[in-house]
């Protein structure tokens, strides 16, 4: 008989407090940008808010999915530089959408979130006054989005999750449907970590791609990996009512590799010695994926389902 999953612990100990922290931190970001929009004043709040998003961005089911909010919060990967293009269009036209929250919600999602805000705070801007308004618009949008997602989890979706299998629950007709959604979030996040957060800047040995690292401009690339690993470990321990000794050992091995990188923007992918450390970390994540499938997925009798990273 398959093991069970603790959906109440997943909601109460992991999802709700992390979305609440995201809402609180983005509100502080909004306040910081409103008070003084200069990068030096906004960057601390930006880092705090971005941290809270990376601690919960692995939960891609629920309101963040139904509200189609993830890309507007952080548009990455961005191989076609849609962020840069969207920002350039708004700035060159001095588009007044940045002064109106309703209008800004209709601009390209590539210009609405942390990825665009990072550029405003770390790169010279051709129009500082417009950049100030742009910064405030993004901060307001992030705060509103975080508030909406957190509120829906607290007031509605949290009850839907823990009542999986109950009569009338059309989102999760069976308990196994909720368990699969949670497990898919974990397995998808590990895949994203291996293939994108680590794989994109690594490229190949002959063609490393340091400029493809996530949040490299604010030197957050390695930090995202560490936050992601720690958060996924916490989610697994909250959710999976199975023996976790081996999975926790695999998490700790990957976390230890991430903690000793000393390469915040993954600029070292072009240096053989530094690159090796990142490759070793990537292998540790692959080992973690295998153990996750064997010890959690198999024990629960489920495998990863369709995820938001899949193509059509």
mmCIF file of C-alpha atoms in Angstrom, residues 71-281:
data_model
loop_
_atom_site.group_PDB
_atom_site.id
_atom_site.type_symbol
_atom_site.label_atom_id
_atom_site.label_comp_id
_atom_site.label_asym_id
_atom_site.label_seq_id
_atom_site.Cartn_x
_atom_site.Cartn_y
_atom_site.Cartn_z
ATOM 1 C CA UNK A 71 6.214 35.001 -15.320
ATOM 2 C CA UNK A 72 5.080 38.450 -14.261
ATOM 3 C CA UNK A 73 6.906 37.926 -10.962
ATOM 4 C CA UNK A 74 10.182 36.752 -12.500
ATOM 5 C CA UNK A 75 10.554 36.381 -16.264
ATOM 6 C CA UNK A 76 13.398 33.901 -16.616
ATOM 7 C CA UNK A 77 14.847 32.121 -18.582
ATOM 8 C CA UNK A 78 14.803 34.806 -21.220
ATOM 9 C CA UNK A 79 16.811 33.565 -24.248
ATOM 10 C CA UNK A 80 15.318 36.194 -26.576
ATOM 11 C CA UNK A 81 15.887 39.119 -24.183
ATOM 12 C CA UNK A 82 12.209 39.904 -24.005
ATOM 13 C CA UNK A 83 12.831 41.752 -20.749
ATOM 14 C CA UNK A 84 15.292 44.144 -22.371
ATOM 15 C CA UNK A 85 13.072 44.686 -25.390
ATOM 16 C CA UNK A 86 9.942 45.312 -23.337
ATOM 17 C CA UNK A 87 11.784 47.749 -21.079
ATOM 18 C CA UNK A 88 13.253 49.586 -24.064
ATOM 19 C CA UNK A 89 9.822 49.996 -25.658
ATOM 20 C CA UNK A 90 8.320 51.460 -22.516
ATOM 21 C CA UNK A 91 11.278 53.734 -21.819
ATOM 22 C CA UNK A 92 11.716 55.070 -25.343
ATOM 23 C CA UNK A 93 8.019 55.940 -25.517
ATOM 24 C CA UNK A 94 7.966 57.188 -21.931
ATOM 25 C CA UNK A 95 4.839 55.084 -21.675
ATOM 26 C CA UNK A 96 2.544 56.473 -18.989
ATOM 27 C CA UNK A 97 1.460 52.955 -18.013
ATOM 28 C CA UNK A 98 4.106 53.104 -15.282
ATOM 29 C CA UNK A 99 2.053 55.731 -13.458
ATOM 30 C CA UNK A 100 -1.180 53.709 -13.424
ATOM 31 C CA UNK A 101 -1.443 50.294 -11.764
ATOM 32 C CA UNK A 102 -4.284 49.079 -13.987
ATOM 33 C CA UNK A 103 -2.463 50.105 -17.164
ATOM 34 C CA UNK A 104 0.824 48.588 -15.963
ATOM 35 C CA UNK A 105 -0.884 45.244 -15.380
ATOM 36 C CA UNK A 106 -1.486 45.123 -19.142
ATOM 37 C CA UNK A 107 2.092 45.705 -20.306
ATOM 38 C CA UNK A 108 4.340 42.787 -21.248
ATOM 39 C CA UNK A 109 4.882 40.417 -18.326
ATOM 40 C CA UNK A 110 8.589 40.566 -19.157
ATOM 41 C CA UNK A 111 8.650 44.137 -17.826
ATOM 42 C CA UNK A 112 6.605 43.606 -14.670
ATOM 43 C CA UNK A 113 8.765 41.692 -12.216
ATOM 44 C CA UNK A 114 12.078 41.104 -10.500
ATOM 45 C CA UNK A 115 13.994 40.478 -13.735
ATOM 46 C CA UNK A 116 13.183 43.937 -15.060
ATOM 47 C CA UNK A 117 13.585 45.548 -11.655
ATOM 48 C CA UNK A 118 17.075 44.082 -11.384
ATOM 49 C CA UNK A 119 18.140 45.939 -14.523
ATOM 50 C CA UNK A 120 16.670 49.208 -13.280
ATOM 51 C CA UNK A 121 18.601 48.878 -10.026
ATOM 52 C CA UNK A 122 21.958 47.667 -11.374
ATOM 53 C CA UNK A 123 22.429 49.225 -14.826
ATOM 54 C CA UNK A 124 22.716 52.869 -15.962
ATOM 55 C CA UNK A 125 19.375 54.117 -17.228
ATOM 56 C CA UNK A 126 18.949 56.470 -20.218
ATOM 57 C CA UNK A 127 16.097 58.304 -18.499
ATOM 58 C CA UNK A 128 16.572 58.346 -14.698
ATOM 59 C CA UNK A 129 13.250 60.057 -14.012
ATOM 60 C CA UNK A 130 11.357 57.479 -16.041
ATOM 61 C CA UNK A 131 13.385 54.686 -14.417
ATOM 62 C CA UNK A 132 12.204 55.962 -11.044
ATOM 63 C CA UNK A 133 8.559 55.719 -12.110
ATOM 64 C CA UNK A 134 9.267 52.315 -13.665
ATOM 65 C CA UNK A 135 10.822 51.066 -10.424
ATOM 66 C CA UNK A 136 7.802 52.153 -8.444
ATOM 67 C CA UNK A 137 5.439 50.547 -10.942
ATOM 68 C CA UNK A 138 7.172 47.177 -10.676
ATOM 69 C CA UNK A 139 7.282 47.354 -6.881
ATOM 70 C CA UNK A 140 3.555 48.135 -6.751
ATOM 71 C CA UNK A 141 2.775 45.332 -9.185
ATOM 72 C CA UNK A 142 4.819 42.780 -7.244
ATOM 73 C CA UNK A 143 3.190 43.781 -3.968
ATOM 74 C CA UNK A 144 -0.310 43.510 -5.421
ATOM 75 C CA UNK A 145 0.397 40.179 -7.091
ATOM 76 C CA UNK A 146 1.920 38.720 -3.936
ATOM 77 C CA UNK A 147 -1.008 39.965 -1.853
ATOM 78 C CA UNK A 148 -3.545 38.447 -4.248
ATOM 79 C CA UNK A 149 -1.821 35.058 -4.384
ATOM 80 C CA UNK A 150 -1.284 34.885 -0.628
ATOM 81 C CA UNK A 151 -4.887 35.888 0.089
ATOM 82 C CA UNK A 152 -6.323 33.292 -2.257
ATOM 83 C CA UNK A 153 -4.203 30.564 -0.672
ATOM 84 C CA UNK A 154 -5.273 31.691 2.795
ATOM 85 C CA UNK A 155 -8.974 32.241 2.103
ATOM 86 C CA UNK A 156 -9.789 29.622 -0.515
ATOM 87 C CA UNK A 157 -7.184 27.393 -2.084
ATOM 88 C CA UNK A 158 -5.678 26.124 1.152
ATOM 89 C CA UNK A 159 -9.027 24.538 2.030
ATOM 90 C CA UNK A 160 -9.273 23.063 -1.460
ATOM 91 C CA UNK A 161 -5.874 21.416 -1.036
ATOM 92 C CA UNK A 162 -6.541 19.769 2.326
ATOM 93 C CA UNK A 163 -10.043 18.636 1.302
ATOM 94 C CA UNK A 164 -8.667 16.686 -1.662
ATOM 95 C CA UNK A 165 -10.912 13.684 -2.341
ATOM 96 C CA UNK A 166 -13.952 15.202 -0.640
ATOM 97 C CA UNK A 167 -17.276 15.363 -2.444
ATOM 98 C CA UNK A 168 -17.504 18.452 -4.620
ATOM 99 C CA UNK A 169 -13.761 19.077 -4.826
ATOM 100 C CA UNK A 170 -13.364 19.456 -8.566
ATOM 101 C CA UNK A 171 -9.759 20.647 -8.365
ATOM 102 C CA UNK A 172 -8.537 17.535 -6.538
ATOM 103 C CA UNK A 173 -11.198 14.825 -6.975
ATOM 104 C CA UNK A 174 -8.940 12.354 -5.194
ATOM 105 C CA UNK A 175 -6.279 12.715 -2.520
ATOM 106 C CA UNK A 176 -3.780 11.322 -5.003
ATOM 107 C CA UNK A 177 -4.415 14.314 -7.278
ATOM 108 C CA UNK A 178 -3.239 16.761 -4.616
ATOM 109 C CA UNK A 179 -0.292 14.543 -3.753
ATOM 110 C CA UNK A 180 0.681 14.399 -7.421
ATOM 111 C CA UNK A 181 0.485 18.194 -7.725
ATOM 112 C CA UNK A 182 2.783 18.620 -4.734
ATOM 113 C CA UNK A 183 5.225 15.946 -5.861
ATOM 114 C CA UNK A 184 5.277 17.361 -9.391
ATOM 115 C CA UNK A 185 6.182 20.766 -7.953
ATOM 116 C CA UNK A 186 9.192 19.272 -6.207
ATOM 117 C CA UNK A 187 10.383 17.145 -9.113
ATOM 118 C CA UNK A 188 9.855 19.991 -11.599
ATOM 119 C CA UNK A 189 11.791 22.405 -9.408
ATOM 120 C CA UNK A 190 14.705 19.981 -9.215
ATOM 121 C CA UNK A 191 14.630 19.599 -13.001
ATOM 122 C CA UNK A 192 14.584 23.391 -13.393
ATOM 123 C CA UNK A 193 17.458 23.713 -10.943
ATOM 124 C CA UNK A 194 19.573 21.161 -12.798
ATOM 125 C CA UNK A 195 18.763 22.191 -16.365
ATOM 126 C CA UNK A 196 18.226 25.951 -16.067
ATOM 127 C CA UNK A 197 19.656 27.514 -12.915
ATOM 128 C CA UNK A 198 22.829 25.459 -13.261
ATOM 129 C CA UNK A 199 22.720 24.187 -16.820
ATOM 130 C CA UNK A 200 22.180 27.473 -18.641
ATOM 131 C CA UNK A 201 25.306 29.260 -17.356
ATOM 132 C CA UNK A 202 27.398 26.074 -17.600
ATOM 133 C CA UNK A 203 26.589 25.638 -21.282
ATOM 134 C CA UNK A 204 29.322 23.326 -22.532
ATOM 135 C CA UNK A 205 32.994 23.169 -21.635
ATOM 136 C CA UNK A 206 33.894 24.749 -24.974
ATOM 137 C CA UNK A 207 31.074 27.302 -24.822
ATOM 138 C CA UNK A 208 30.306 28.335 -21.233
ATOM 139 C CA UNK A 209 27.483 30.870 -20.906
ATOM 140 C CA UNK A 210 28.061 33.032 -17.802
ATOM 141 C CA UNK A 211 25.746 35.754 -19.137
ATOM 142 C CA UNK A 212 22.861 33.309 -19.039
ATOM 143 C CA UNK A 213 22.983 32.939 -15.256
ATOM 144 C CA UNK A 214 19.815 33.879 -13.417
ATOM 145 C CA UNK A 215 19.912 37.265 -11.647
ATOM 146 C CA UNK A 216 23.633 37.623 -12.419
ATOM 147 C CA UNK A 217 23.462 41.437 -12.513
ATOM 148 C CA UNK A 218 22.671 41.532 -8.806
ATOM 149 C CA UNK A 219 24.937 38.526 -8.102
ATOM 150 C CA UNK A 220 22.123 36.291 -6.907
ATOM 151 C CA UNK A 221 22.685 33.239 -9.137
ATOM 152 C CA UNK A 222 24.293 30.970 -6.548
ATOM 153 C CA UNK A 223 22.006 32.317 -3.831
ATOM 154 C CA UNK A 224 18.952 31.188 -5.803
ATOM 155 C CA UNK A 225 20.354 27.669 -6.004
ATOM 156 C CA UNK A 226 20.960 27.528 -2.264
ATOM 157 C CA UNK A 227 17.562 29.008 -1.376
ATOM 158 C CA UNK A 228 15.889 26.629 -3.803
ATOM 159 C CA UNK A 229 17.566 23.549 -2.359
ATOM 160 C CA UNK A 230 16.801 24.536 1.239
ATOM 161 C CA UNK A 231 13.172 25.272 0.375
ATOM 162 C CA UNK A 232 12.672 22.010 -1.501
ATOM 163 C CA UNK A 233 14.105 20.101 1.433
ATOM 164 C CA UNK A 234 11.660 21.856 3.734
ATOM 165 C CA UNK A 235 8.730 21.128 1.422
ATOM 166 C CA UNK A 236 9.660 17.468 1.104
ATOM 167 C CA UNK A 237 9.872 17.087 4.875
ATOM 168 C CA UNK A 238 6.554 18.858 5.392
ATOM 169 C CA UNK A 239 4.767 16.909 2.682
ATOM 170 C CA UNK A 240 6.094 13.360 2.438
ATOM 171 C CA UNK A 241 5.156 10.965 5.223
ATOM 172 C CA UNK A 242 7.827 8.471 4.150
ATOM 173 C CA UNK A 243 11.317 7.576 5.414
ATOM 174 C CA UNK A 244 13.455 10.570 4.531
ATOM 175 C CA UNK A 245 16.922 9.668 5.795
ATOM 176 C CA UNK A 246 18.342 9.063 2.324
ATOM 177 C CA UNK A 247 16.611 12.035 0.705
ATOM 178 C CA UNK A 248 17.754 14.396 3.452
ATOM 179 C CA UNK A 249 21.297 13.119 3.075
ATOM 180 C CA UNK A 250 21.105 13.848 -0.660
ATOM 181 C CA UNK A 251 19.717 17.330 0.002
ATOM 182 C CA UNK A 252 22.460 18.054 2.521
ATOM 183 C CA UNK A 253 25.142 16.933 0.074
ATOM 184 C CA UNK A 254 23.828 19.305 -2.604
ATOM 185 C CA UNK A 255 23.398 22.167 -0.124
ATOM 186 C CA UNK A 256 26.963 21.692 1.110
ATOM 187 C CA UNK A 257 28.213 21.934 -2.480
ATOM 188 C CA UNK A 258 26.224 25.121 -3.019
ATOM 189 C CA UNK A 259 27.460 26.730 0.204
ATOM 190 C CA UNK A 260 31.140 26.494 -0.770
ATOM 191 C CA UNK A 261 30.867 27.821 -4.342
ATOM 192 C CA UNK A 262 32.044 31.391 -3.624
ATOM 193 C CA UNK A 263 30.906 32.394 -7.115
ATOM 194 C CA UNK A 264 27.744 34.498 -6.661
ATOM 195 C CA UNK A 265 27.039 35.209 -10.351
ATOM 196 C CA UNK A 266 28.470 31.960 -11.775
ATOM 197 C CA UNK A 267 31.085 34.014 -13.602
ATOM 198 C CA UNK A 268 33.528 31.185 -12.944
ATOM 199 C CA UNK A 269 31.957 28.782 -15.451
ATOM 200 C CA UNK A 270 34.747 29.822 -17.835
ATOM 201 C CA UNK A 271 37.463 28.920 -15.314
ATOM 202 C CA UNK A 272 38.166 25.157 -15.170
ATOM 203 C CA UNK A 273 38.623 25.004 -11.392
ATOM 204 C CA UNK A 274 35.524 27.053 -10.566
ATOM 205 C CA UNK A 275 33.522 25.332 -13.274
ATOM 206 C CA UNK A 276 34.293 21.947 -11.750
ATOM 207 C CA UNK A 277 32.675 23.004 -8.459
ATOM 208 C CA UNK A 278 29.474 23.970 -10.276
ATOM 209 C CA UNK A 279 29.497 20.727 -12.253
ATOM 210 C CA UNK A 280 29.905 18.747 -9.040
ATOM 211 C CA UNK A 281 26.919 20.613 -7.603
#
